[in-house]
Tab-separated table of C-alpha atoms in Angstrom:
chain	number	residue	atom	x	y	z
A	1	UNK	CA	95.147	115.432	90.050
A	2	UNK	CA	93.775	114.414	93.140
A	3	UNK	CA	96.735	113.045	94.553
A	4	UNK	CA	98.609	116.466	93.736
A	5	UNK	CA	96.169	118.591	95.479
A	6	UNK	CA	96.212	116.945	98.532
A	7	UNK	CA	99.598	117.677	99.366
A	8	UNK	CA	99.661	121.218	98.100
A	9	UNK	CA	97.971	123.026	101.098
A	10	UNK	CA	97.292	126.760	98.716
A	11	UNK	CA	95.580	124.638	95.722
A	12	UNK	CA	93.400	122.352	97.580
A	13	UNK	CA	91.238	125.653	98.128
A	14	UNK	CA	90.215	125.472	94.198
A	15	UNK	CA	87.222	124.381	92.953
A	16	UNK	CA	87.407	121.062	90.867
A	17	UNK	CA	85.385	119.977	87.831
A	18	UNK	CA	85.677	116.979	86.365
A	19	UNK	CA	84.186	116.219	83.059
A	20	UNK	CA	85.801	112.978	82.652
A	21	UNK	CA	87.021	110.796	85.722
A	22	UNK	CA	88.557	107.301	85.506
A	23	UNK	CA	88.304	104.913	88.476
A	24	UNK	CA	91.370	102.131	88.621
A	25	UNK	CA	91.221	99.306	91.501
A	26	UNK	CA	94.278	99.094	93.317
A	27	UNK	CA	95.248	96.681	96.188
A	28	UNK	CA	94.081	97.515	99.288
A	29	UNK	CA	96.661	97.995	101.934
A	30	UNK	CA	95.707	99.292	105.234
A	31	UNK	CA	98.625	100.253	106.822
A	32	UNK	CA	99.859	102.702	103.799
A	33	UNK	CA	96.349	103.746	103.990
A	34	UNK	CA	97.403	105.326	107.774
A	35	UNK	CA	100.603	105.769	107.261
A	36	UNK	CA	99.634	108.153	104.061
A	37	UNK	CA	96.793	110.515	106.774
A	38	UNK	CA	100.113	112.322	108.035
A	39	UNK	CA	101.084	113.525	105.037
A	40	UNK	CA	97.438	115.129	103.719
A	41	UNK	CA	95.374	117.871	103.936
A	42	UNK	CA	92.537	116.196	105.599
A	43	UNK	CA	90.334	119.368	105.218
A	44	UNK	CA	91.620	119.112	101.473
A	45	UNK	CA	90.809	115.303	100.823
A	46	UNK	CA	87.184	116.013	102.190
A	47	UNK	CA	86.484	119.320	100.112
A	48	UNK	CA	87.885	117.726	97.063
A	49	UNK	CA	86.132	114.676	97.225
A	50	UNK	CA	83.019	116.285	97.843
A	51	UNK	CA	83.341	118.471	95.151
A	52	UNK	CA	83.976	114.997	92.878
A	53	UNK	CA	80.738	113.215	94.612
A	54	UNK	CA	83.114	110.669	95.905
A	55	UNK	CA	83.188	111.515	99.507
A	56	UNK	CA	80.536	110.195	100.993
A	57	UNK	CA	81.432	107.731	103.962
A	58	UNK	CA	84.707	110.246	104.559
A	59	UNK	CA	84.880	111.589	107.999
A	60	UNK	CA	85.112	115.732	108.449
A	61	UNK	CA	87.668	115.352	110.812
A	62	UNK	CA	91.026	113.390	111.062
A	63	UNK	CA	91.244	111.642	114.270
A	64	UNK	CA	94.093	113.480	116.764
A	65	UNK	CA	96.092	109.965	116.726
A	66	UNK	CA	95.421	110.531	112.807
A	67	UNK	CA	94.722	106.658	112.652
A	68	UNK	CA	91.481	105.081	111.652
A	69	UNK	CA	90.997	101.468	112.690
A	70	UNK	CA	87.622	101.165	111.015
A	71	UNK	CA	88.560	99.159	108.059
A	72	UNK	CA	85.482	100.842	105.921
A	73	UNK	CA	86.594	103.925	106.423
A	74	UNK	CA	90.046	103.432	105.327
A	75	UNK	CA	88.685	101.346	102.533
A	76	UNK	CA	86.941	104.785	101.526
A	77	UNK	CA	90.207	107.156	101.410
A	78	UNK	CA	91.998	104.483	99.860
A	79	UNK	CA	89.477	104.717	97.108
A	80	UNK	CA	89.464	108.890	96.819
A	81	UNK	CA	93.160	108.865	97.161
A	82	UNK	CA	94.350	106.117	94.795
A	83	UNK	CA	91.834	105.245	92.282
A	84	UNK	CA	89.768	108.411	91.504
A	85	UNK	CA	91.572	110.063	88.818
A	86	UNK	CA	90.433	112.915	86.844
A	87	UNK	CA	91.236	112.502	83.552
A	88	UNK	CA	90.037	115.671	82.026
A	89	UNK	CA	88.215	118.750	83.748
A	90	UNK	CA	89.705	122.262	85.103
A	91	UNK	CA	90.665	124.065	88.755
A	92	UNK	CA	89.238	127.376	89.501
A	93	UNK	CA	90.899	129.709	91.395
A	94	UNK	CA	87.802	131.351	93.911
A	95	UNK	CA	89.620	134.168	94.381
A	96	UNK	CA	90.062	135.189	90.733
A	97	UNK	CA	88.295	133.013	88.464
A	98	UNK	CA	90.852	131.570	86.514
A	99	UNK	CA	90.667	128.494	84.895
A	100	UNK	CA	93.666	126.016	84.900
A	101	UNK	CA	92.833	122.830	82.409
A	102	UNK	CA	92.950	119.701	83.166
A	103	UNK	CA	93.765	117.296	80.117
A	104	UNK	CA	94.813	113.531	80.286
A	105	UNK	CA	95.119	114.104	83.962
A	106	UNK	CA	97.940	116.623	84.224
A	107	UNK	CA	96.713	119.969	85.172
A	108	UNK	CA	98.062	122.903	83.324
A	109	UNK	CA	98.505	125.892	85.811
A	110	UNK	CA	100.628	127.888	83.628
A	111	UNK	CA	99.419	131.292	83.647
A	112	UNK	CA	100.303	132.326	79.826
A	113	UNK	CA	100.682	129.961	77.213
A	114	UNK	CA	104.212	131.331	76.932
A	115	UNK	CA	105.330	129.677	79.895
């Protein structure tokens, strides 16, 4: 879920709640690490992760080169990015309220159960 929201510039905006979160090591590789920062929604990665209580150690701000060197600190977004998972929880629209489920990690954001 995490992953999917940090591309998707109008969802990142929803409010996450995870009521079960699993946390899978994965290989470090710095490069893909930097090579990924591009691609996000920095502001989305932080607010997300926050919202998770996995962001500490993440920067507010993406550097203008949008490289980190400090290995820590890429050590720390690969961590929110590739091995925080939420495995069940919802996404709440602020603006209306809805609730979209989240259930073995694939969030349902169908607005009827019709569709």
């Amino acid at each position: 879920v995490l992953k999917l929201l940090l591309f998707r510039k109008q969802w990142y905006q929803r409010r996450v709640r995870a009521t079960q979160m699993d946390v899978k090591e994965i290989e470090f590789n710095p490069d893909f690490v930097n090579r990924m920062l591009s691609r996000l929604e920095w502001p989305a990665l932080v607010h997300i992760a926050n919202q998770l209580g996995v962001g500490e150690g993440l920067p507010e701000m993406l550097p203008e080169e949008q490289q980190f060197e400090d290995e820590e600190i890429l050590k720390t977004i690969h961590h929110v990015l590739l091995e925080v998972e939420v495995i069940e929880g919802e996404l709440e629209c602020p603006e209306t309220g809805r609730k979209f489920p989240i259930s073995k990690g694939i969030p349902d954001m169908r607005l009827n159960e019709e569709e």
